[in-house]
């Protein structure tokens, strides 16, 4: 029976950890005023009939803090890559010189910085909700196990452990958000 409680706790921790990882990945796509190749991660384009991520058809580099260079491995893909970037929600107009595509990252206005912080905060809140849901599901399972014969004090200890786990992951989310907020607000 105690092994079942451990299993429930482990499942909840996996869900909490994946929430933090998803938040980290999502926040890496938010443009913070400096060149970051991750802002292009969501872009896919048609490559010989297959929807392929941009990184699968081109080399993406950041030669300086304000520029991203996209160099397709096949020259005929230059127009396709440019079109895919234009149609994406990146919000940067690509500059095609016939060899590479250059994306110049404009400095962010104060208003835009605040909007990005708000967006990041929203993503962090969604991750917290996911962590809370994992805790709630685990605690419900603990209560159900009491009805199936697990000692109440054992289930209470498991609930306390779950709360500590919850607090640990909420702090991780707060730390990830604070780091991104600092990155966005640093001029």
mmCIF file of C-alpha atoms in Angstrom, residues 92-173:
data_model
loop_
_atom_site.group_PDB
_atom_site.id
_atom_site.type_symbol
_atom_site.label_atom_id
_atom_site.label_comp_id
_atom_site.label_asym_id
_atom_site.label_seq_id
_atom_site.Cartn_x
_atom_site.Cartn_y
_atom_site.Cartn_z
ATOM 1 C CA UNK A 92 10.637 40.717 -37.490
ATOM 2 C CA UNK A 93 10.991 41.423 -41.185
ATOM 3 C CA UNK A 94 13.746 39.267 -42.705
ATOM 4 C CA UNK A 95 16.442 40.824 -44.899
ATOM 5 C CA UNK A 96 17.351 38.486 -47.789
ATOM 6 C CA UNK A 97 20.651 39.322 -49.527
ATOM 7 C CA UNK A 98 20.638 36.281 -51.835
ATOM 8 C CA UNK A 99 23.067 34.315 -49.636
ATOM 9 C CA UNK A 100 21.634 34.467 -46.113
ATOM 10 C CA UNK A 101 18.634 35.871 -44.319
ATOM 11 C CA UNK A 102 19.424 38.448 -41.681
ATOM 12 C CA UNK A 103 17.020 39.298 -38.859
ATOM 13 C CA UNK A 104 17.829 42.522 -37.051
ATOM 14 C CA UNK A 105 16.365 42.515 -33.556
ATOM 15 C CA UNK A 106 15.045 45.996 -32.781
ATOM 16 C CA UNK A 107 15.494 47.337 -29.253
ATOM 17 C CA UNK A 108 12.317 46.932 -27.225
ATOM 18 C CA UNK A 109 10.264 49.918 -26.138
ATOM 19 C CA UNK A 110 9.305 50.232 -22.472
ATOM 20 C CA UNK A 111 5.694 49.467 -23.392
ATOM 21 C CA UNK A 112 6.697 46.325 -25.298
ATOM 22 C CA UNK A 113 8.901 45.174 -22.394
ATOM 23 C CA UNK A 114 5.956 45.484 -20.009
ATOM 24 C CA UNK A 115 3.731 43.536 -22.415
ATOM 25 C CA UNK A 116 6.347 40.760 -22.666
ATOM 26 C CA UNK A 117 6.672 40.586 -18.864
ATOM 27 C CA UNK A 118 2.883 40.311 -18.651
ATOM 28 C CA UNK A 119 2.940 37.486 -21.220
ATOM 29 C CA UNK A 120 5.711 35.688 -19.301
ATOM 30 C CA UNK A 121 3.774 36.103 -16.039
ATOM 31 C CA UNK A 122 0.700 34.558 -17.708
ATOM 32 C CA UNK A 123 2.766 31.557 -18.830
ATOM 33 C CA UNK A 124 4.165 31.188 -15.286
ATOM 34 C CA UNK A 125 0.640 31.270 -13.831
ATOM 35 C CA UNK A 126 -0.453 28.511 -16.210
ATOM 36 C CA UNK A 127 2.508 26.397 -15.078
ATOM 37 C CA UNK A 128 1.547 26.997 -11.427
ATOM 38 C CA UNK A 129 -2.021 25.885 -12.154
ATOM 39 C CA UNK A 130 -0.654 22.712 -13.707
ATOM 40 C CA UNK A 131 1.487 22.048 -10.595
ATOM 41 C CA UNK A 132 -1.517 22.679 -8.323
ATOM 42 C CA UNK A 133 -3.629 20.282 -10.394
ATOM 43 C CA UNK A 134 -0.982 17.569 -10.040
ATOM 44 C CA UNK A 135 -0.973 18.122 -6.249
ATOM 45 C CA UNK A 136 -4.784 18.013 -6.087
ATOM 46 C CA UNK A 137 -4.944 14.789 -8.117
ATOM 47 C CA UNK A 138 -2.336 13.163 -5.868
ATOM 48 C CA UNK A 139 -4.096 14.236 -2.657
ATOM 49 C CA UNK A 140 -7.407 12.931 -4.030
ATOM 50 C CA UNK A 141 -5.683 9.611 -4.740
ATOM 51 C CA UNK A 142 -4.263 9.567 -1.185
ATOM 52 C CA UNK A 143 -7.751 10.124 0.278
ATOM 53 C CA UNK A 144 -9.140 7.369 -1.927
ATOM 54 C CA UNK A 145 -6.395 5.015 -0.702
ATOM 55 C CA UNK A 146 -7.493 5.613 2.919
ATOM 56 C CA UNK A 147 -10.923 4.247 1.968
ATOM 57 C CA UNK A 148 -9.119 1.228 0.506
ATOM 58 C CA UNK A 149 -7.374 0.444 3.779
ATOM 59 C CA UNK A 150 -4.237 2.633 3.976
ATOM 60 C CA UNK A 151 -3.657 4.037 7.480
ATOM 61 C CA UNK A 152 -4.820 7.651 7.832
ATOM 62 C CA UNK A 153 -1.530 8.874 9.332
ATOM 63 C CA UNK A 154 0.397 7.347 6.413
ATOM 64 C CA UNK A 155 -1.880 9.148 3.948
ATOM 65 C CA UNK A 156 -1.515 12.415 5.928
ATOM 66 C CA UNK A 157 2.288 12.090 5.796
ATOM 67 C CA UNK A 158 2.037 11.533 2.031
ATOM 68 C CA UNK A 159 -0.158 14.662 1.742
ATOM 69 C CA UNK A 160 2.439 16.680 3.679
ATOM 70 C CA UNK A 161 5.197 15.376 1.402
ATOM 71 C CA UNK A 162 3.073 16.313 -1.617
ATOM 72 C CA UNK A 163 2.649 19.857 -0.253
ATOM 73 C CA UNK A 164 6.443 20.166 0.170
ATOM 74 C CA UNK A 165 6.915 18.937 -3.405
ATOM 75 C CA UNK A 166 4.309 21.444 -4.607
ATOM 76 C CA UNK A 167 6.071 24.301 -2.793
ATOM 77 C CA UNK A 168 9.427 23.268 -4.299
ATOM 78 C CA UNK A 169 8.056 23.368 -7.863
ATOM 79 C CA UNK A 170 6.148 26.628 -7.335
ATOM 80 C CA UNK A 171 9.454 28.177 -6.187
ATOM 81 C CA UNK A 172 11.182 26.805 -9.313
ATOM 82 C CA UNK A 173 8.486 28.432 -11.472
#
